[in-house]
Every structure is written in structure tokens, then in C-alpha cells.
Amino acid sequence: GQNIDQPTEMTATEGAIVQINCTYQTSGFNGLFWYQQHAGEAPTFLSYNVLDGLEEKGRFSSFLSRSKGYSYLLLKELQMKDSASYLCAVRALNYGGATNKLIFGTGTLLAVQP
Amino acid sequence: DTEVTQTPKHLVMGMTNKKSLKCEQHMGHRAMYWYKQKAKKPPELMFVYSYEKLSINESVPSRFSPECPNSSLLNLHLHALQPEDSALYLCASRKGTGELFFGEGSRLTVL
């Protein structure tokens, strides 16, 4: 089975840096994704890690440690528009390794304040 | 074209009705997904189609019936739903690198 945990809510200040953590326990791990979801909208892809280390993409960076079952998303130079839910999602191969499942974590609601 | 299109955007139905949700993508992706999302909760996986064949069913009740007529289309047929099935139903297609592209969703209300 899968177990993916994130903090429920976080608050940060415009212009600051915030780190959103994700811990997971899963069988057949095959990569970790971060998605952003604004209220009432569809999730949109932010980043992908399959190997250990840091992936940087503009103001967003994501880190993965497979041995620790841990990832974080780092958001720099926060803007008001970054207020959204951030979803950690683990890709796992199903039985037989034929198909990828993408299972979402509990999500973190980030509020950016002036 | 990098869109996943879902129709209808909103649907209200009674518990005895039969309705369908539709999803379409023209990105050439060969895997498509249905997720259910309740308010303030993450999306929950329901079904995965890979190369037009059902490859994953996450123990979804039979009142939800998926169908993949071709590689661009995915339907979700609804029959005899319960009020607790009211939710946002999200369709997604998967790029070769594993990234999912989501549609805007169909917001379902069951009376």
C-alpha cells in the first residue's frame, strides 16, 4: 500500500522562502511529482524527481531522498499568486509492473500573506 | 494542443438517473486516468486505462463504469449514484515521462 504525508497548512510571507515536506512509504516506487492546485482548478505539474537530489526550475526546486522516503518542494521569492494547495504524488508500478499509478498525498494548503 | 477537455463542467443528477462524463485529449498520450476529488481533499485514483485497456480499478463501485472508445476519448458512465458520490471528477492523460495533464474537471452533484 501507499502512505503519503504532508503538513495540512502553512503560512508564509510574500518575498520569503517556504519549504513543503512530503514523506512517503510505498511499494514499487517509480518517481515523485509535485503539483499545484488553485481552488476550483485542476492540478498543474510543477516538478518530477526519480533520482536522489535537487531539481531546480525557476523559483521552484524539489528534492528527493529515496532511502529516507522524503521529498520537499522549495518555493523562493513567494508571490501572492503562489497561494494554493501543493500536492506531493508518488508514482508506483502496480502488480506486474505494467502500469503506473499516481497516488496523491494529503496536500498542503499554502497561504501567502503580504 | 496541450489540453485535456472534460464535459460537462457541471452535472446535477438524481439517484435513479444515468449520465456520462466525457474526457478528450489530442496529445497522443496512451494512458488516461479518472480521479475523484472531494472538497479540501487530494484526488483519489479511480481507474487507469493504458493503450485503451483498463489496467487499474481501485475497487470502485460498479455504479461507476469507465469506457475508452479510442486513444483520445475516455468516458465515465454513472448509474444509481448516491449523494456521497458528489465530487469533482478529474480526467488526466499521461505523457511518456510520467507527467499527468489534468482536465478542469466535472463537478457532479447527486440529489
Tab-separated table of C-alpha atoms in Angstrom:
chain	number	residue	atom	x	y	z
A	1	GLY	CA	0.000	0.000	0.000
A	2	GLN	CA	0.940	3.648	-0.015
A	3	ASN	CA	1.138	6.251	2.708
A	4	ILE	CA	1.994	9.830	1.763
A	5	ASP	CA	2.026	12.604	4.360
A	6	GLN	CA	2.306	16.384	4.126
A	7	PRO	CA	1.564	19.209	6.547
A	8	THR	CA	-2.051	20.291	6.216
A	9	GLU	CA	-1.498	24.042	6.134
A	10	MET	CA	1.372	26.528	6.001
A	11	THR	CA	1.584	30.298	6.030
A	12	ALA	CA	4.422	32.372	4.608
A	13	THR	CA	5.173	35.993	3.739
A	14	GLU	CA	5.431	37.477	0.270
A	15	GLY	CA	9.066	37.517	-0.897
A	16	ALA	CA	10.122	34.806	1.549
A	17	ILE	CA	11.139	31.164	1.020
A	18	VAL	CA	8.986	28.229	2.099
A	19	GLN	CA	9.717	24.504	2.208
A	20	ILE	CA	6.881	21.975	1.995
A	21	ASN	CA	7.801	18.485	3.129
A	22	CYS	CA	6.454	15.134	1.992
A	23	THR	CA	7.173	11.715	3.453
A	24	TYR	CA	6.074	8.521	1.813
A	25	GLN	CA	6.011	4.769	2.224
A	26	THR	CA	5.218	2.848	-0.919
A	27	SER	CA	5.961	-0.332	-2.797
A	28	GLY	CA	7.137	-0.135	-6.389
A	29	PHE	CA	8.347	3.480	-6.107
A	30	ASN	CA	8.955	4.924	-9.546
A	31	GLY	CA	9.208	8.680	-9.059
A	32	LEU	CA	7.736	11.615	-7.167
A	33	PHE	CA	5.825	14.577	-8.555
A	34	TRP	CA	4.734	17.919	-7.155
A	35	TYR	CA	1.537	19.547	-8.374
A	36	GLN	CA	-0.027	22.922	-7.642
A	37	GLN	CA	-3.788	23.280	-7.369
A	38	HIS	CA	-5.602	26.576	-7.027
A	39	ALA	CA	-9.093	26.439	-5.529
A	40	GLY	CA	-11.629	25.243	-8.077
A	41	GLU	CA	-8.992	24.445	-10.685
A	42	ALA	CA	-7.213	21.349	-11.971
A	43	PRO	CA	-3.800	20.329	-10.588
A	44	THR	CA	-0.857	21.552	-12.674
A	45	PHE	CA	2.554	19.907	-12.855
A	46	LEU	CA	5.466	21.584	-11.060
A	47	SER	CA	8.324	19.105	-10.812
A	48	TYR	CA	9.459	15.494	-11.019
A	49	ASN	CA	12.196	13.572	-9.177
A	50	VAL	CA	13.132	9.963	-9.743
A	51	LEU	CA	16.775	10.066	-8.587
A	52	ASP	CA	18.096	11.450	-5.316
A	53	GLY	CA	18.994	15.105	-5.298
A	54	LEU	CA	17.728	18.539	-6.132
A	55	GLU	CA	15.883	19.575	-9.285
A	56	GLU	CA	15.656	23.323	-9.855
A	57	LYS	CA	13.093	25.008	-12.066
A	58	GLY	CA	12.960	28.771	-11.741
A	59	ARG	CA	11.514	29.778	-8.362
A	60	PHE	CA	10.641	26.161	-7.597
A	61	SER	CA	13.025	23.381	-6.538
A	62	SER	CA	12.282	19.838	-5.450
A	63	PHE	CA	14.456	17.415	-3.515
A	64	LEU	CA	14.234	13.648	-3.169
A	65	SER	CA	15.852	11.125	-0.833
A	66	ARG	CA	14.663	7.654	-1.741
A	67	SER	CA	16.398	5.977	1.192
A	68	LYS	CA	14.549	8.246	3.625
A	69	GLY	CA	11.238	8.264	1.758
A	70	TYR	CA	11.360	12.049	1.824
A	71	SER	CA	10.886	14.935	-0.563
A	72	TYR	CA	10.448	18.652	-0.263
A	73	LEU	CA	9.300	21.467	-2.520
A	74	LEU	CA	11.081	24.773	-2.090
A	75	LEU	CA	9.384	27.956	-3.250
A	76	LYS	CA	11.518	31.116	-3.422
A	77	GLU	CA	10.547	34.773	-3.762
A	78	LEU	CA	6.990	33.971	-2.812
A	79	GLN	CA	4.210	35.798	-4.616
A	80	MET	CA	0.578	36.181	-3.641
A	81	LYS	CA	-0.399	34.009	-6.599
A	82	ASP	CA	1.515	31.103	-5.024
A	83	SER	CA	-1.332	30.719	-2.511
A	84	ALA	CA	-2.655	27.276	-3.448
A	85	SER	CA	-2.629	23.623	-2.448
A	86	TYR	CA	0.617	21.762	-3.131
A	87	LEU	CA	0.242	18.061	-3.746
A	88	CYS	CA	3.013	15.517	-3.472
A	89	ALA	CA	2.296	12.482	-5.663
A	90	VAL	CA	4.136	9.174	-5.798
A	91	ARG	CA	4.269	7.061	-8.905
A	92	ALA	CA	4.222	3.360	-8.194
A	93	LEU	CA	4.240	0.425	-10.514
A	94	ASN	CA	1.259	-1.813	-9.993
A	95	TYR	CA	1.442	-5.574	-9.681
A	96	GLY	CA	3.435	-6.907	-12.592
A	97	GLY	CA	4.974	-3.516	-13.275
A	98	ALA	CA	2.711	-2.948	-16.232
A	99	THR	CA	1.087	0.314	-15.315
A	100	ASN	CA	1.939	3.393	-13.309
A	101	LYS	CA	-0.345	4.565	-10.531
A	102	LEU	CA	-0.012	8.153	-9.376
A	103	ILE	CA	-1.146	8.446	-5.787
A	104	PHE	CA	-1.541	11.863	-4.213
A	105	GLY	CA	-0.578	12.883	-0.720
A	106	THR	CA	-2.834	14.740	1.647
A	107	GLY	CA	-1.885	18.136	0.190
A	108	THR	CA	-0.578	21.295	1.837
A	109	LEU	CA	-2.618	24.492	1.689
A	110	LEU	CA	-0.175	27.397	1.465
A	111	ALA	CA	-1.329	30.902	2.307
A	112	VAL	CA	0.994	33.722	1.231
A	113	GLN	CA	0.464	36.919	3.204
A	114	PRO	CA	1.562	40.464	2.322
B	1	ASP	CA	-2.693	21.236	-28.247
B	2	THR	CA	-1.822	20.519	-24.646
B	3	GLU	CA	-5.324	20.345	-23.288
B	4	VAL	CA	-7.481	17.734	-21.685
B	5	THR	CA	-11.107	18.669	-22.229
B	6	GLN	CA	-13.861	17.463	-19.919
B	7	THR	CA	-17.611	17.793	-20.390
B	8	PRO	CA	-19.905	18.704	-18.831
B	9	LYS	CA	-18.300	21.157	-16.389
B	10	HIS	CA	-21.254	20.793	-14.030
B	11	LEU	CA	-23.791	17.986	-13.691
B	12	VAL	CA	-26.721	17.574	-11.333
B	13	MET	CA	-28.422	14.197	-11.300
B	14	GLY	CA	-30.894	12.191	-9.284
B	15	MET	CA	-30.104	8.822	-7.763
B	16	THR	CA	-32.040	6.987	-10.461
B	17	ASN	CA	-30.535	8.822	-13.440
B	18	LYS	CA	-27.985	7.555	-15.930
B	19	LYS	CA	-25.439	10.081	-17.133
B	20	SER	CA	-21.928	10.137	-18.582
B	21	LEU	CA	-18.822	12.239	-18.122
B	22	LYS	CA	-16.564	12.691	-21.129
B	23	CYS	CA	-12.861	13.395	-21.497
B	24	GLU	CA	-10.830	14.068	-24.631
B	25	GLN	CA	-7.137	14.644	-25.349
B	26	HIS	CA	-5.242	15.028	-28.612
B	27	MET	CA	-1.684	14.872	-27.310
B	28	GLY	CA	-1.176	11.269	-28.403
B	29	HIS	CA	-0.938	10.070	-24.815
B	30	ARG	CA	-1.724	6.382	-24.408
B	31	ALA	CA	-2.665	6.321	-20.731
B	32	MET	CA	-5.690	8.067	-19.258
B	33	TYR	CA	-6.923	8.347	-15.696
B	34	TRP	CA	-10.072	9.093	-13.712
B	35	TYR	CA	-9.723	10.676	-10.287
B	36	LYS	CA	-12.372	11.713	-7.761
B	37	GLN	CA	-11.762	14.763	-5.574
B	38	LYS	CA	-13.830	15.859	-2.583
B	39	ALA	CA	-13.554	19.369	-1.191
B	40	LYS	CA	-10.250	20.088	0.569
B	41	LYS	CA	-9.020	16.563	-0.140
B	42	PRO	CA	-6.432	15.267	-2.617
B	43	PRO	CA	-7.511	13.498	-5.822
B	44	GLU	CA	-8.238	9.788	-5.328
B	45	LEU	CA	-7.389	7.401	-8.139
B	46	MET	CA	-10.348	5.518	-9.605
B	47	PHE	CA	-9.333	3.988	-12.947
B	48	VAL	CA	-6.358	3.832	-15.308
B	49	TYR	CA	-6.537	2.945	-18.984
B	50	SER	CA	-3.354	2.033	-20.795
B	51	TYR	CA	-3.453	1.565	-24.560
B	52	GLU	CA	-7.258	1.603	-24.376
B	53	LYS	CA	-7.408	-1.273	-21.918
B	54	LEU	CA	-8.467	-0.982	-18.298
B	55	SER	CA	-5.319	-1.650	-16.293
B	56	ILE	CA	-6.252	-0.371	-12.837
B	57	ASN	CA	-9.582	-0.313	-10.998
B	58	GLU	CA	-9.131	0.942	-7.445
B	59	SER	CA	-12.063	-1.099	-6.118
B	60	VAL	CA	-14.533	1.448	-7.440
B	61	PRO	CA	-18.259	0.565	-7.013
B	62	SER	CA	-19.915	-0.789	-10.139
B	63	ARG	CA	-22.250	2.209	-10.317
B	64	PHE	CA	-19.215	3.877	-11.965
B	65	SER	CA	-18.399	2.309	-15.324
B	66	PRO	CA	-15.434	3.546	-17.354
B	67	GLU	CA	-15.083	3.221	-21.099
B	68	CYS	CA	-12.252	4.051	-23.502
B	69	PRO	CA	-13.667	4.060	-27.078
B	70	ASN	CA	-10.305	5.094	-28.576
B	71	SER	CA	-6.953	6.505	-27.554
B	72	SER	CA	-8.277	10.083	-27.415
B	73	LEU	CA	-11.505	9.541	-25.508
B	74	LEU	CA	-12.393	8.407	-22.015
B	75	ASN	CA	-15.906	8.187	-20.605
B	76	LEU	CA	-17.261	7.567	-17.143
B	77	HIS	CA	-20.809	6.206	-17.100
B	78	LEU	CA	-22.810	6.925	-13.968
B	79	HIS	CA	-25.854	4.989	-12.771
B	80	ALA	CA	-27.714	4.811	-9.480
B	81	LEU	CA	-25.279	7.122	-7.717
B	82	GLN	CA	-25.507	8.140	-4.074
B	83	PRO	CA	-25.326	11.674	-2.633
B	84	GLU	CA	-21.870	10.857	-1.219
B	85	ASP	CA	-20.647	10.440	-4.807
B	86	SER	CA	-20.954	14.201	-5.256
B	87	ALA	CA	-17.436	15.424	-6.035
B	88	LEU	CA	-15.144	16.859	-8.700
B	89	TYR	CA	-14.234	14.166	-11.236
B	90	LEU	CA	-10.873	14.777	-12.855
B	91	CYS	CA	-9.599	13.187	-16.032
B	92	ALA	CA	-5.890	13.123	-16.829
B	93	SER	CA	-3.661	11.822	-19.589
B	94	ARG	CA	-0.077	10.745	-19.092
B	95	LYS	CA	2.922	11.899	-21.069
B	96	GLY	CA	5.730	9.401	-21.718
B	97	THR	CA	7.839	10.961	-18.935
B	98	GLY	CA	5.073	10.220	-16.439
B	99	GLU	CA	3.699	13.725	-16.005
B	100	LEU	CA	-0.102	13.888	-15.872
B	101	PHE	CA	-2.072	16.582	-17.636
B	102	PHE	CA	-5.406	17.217	-15.952
B	103	GLY	CA	-8.671	18.494	-17.325
B	104	GLU	CA	-10.666	21.183	-15.491
B	105	GLY	CA	-12.937	18.525	-14.058
B	106	SER	CA	-16.651	17.796	-13.997
B	107	ARG	CA	-18.369	18.888	-10.811
B	108	LEU	CA	-21.059	16.327	-10.001
B	109	THR	CA	-23.938	16.820	-7.590
B	110	VAL	CA	-26.154	13.851	-6.780
B	111	LEU	CA	-29.509	14.724	-5.243
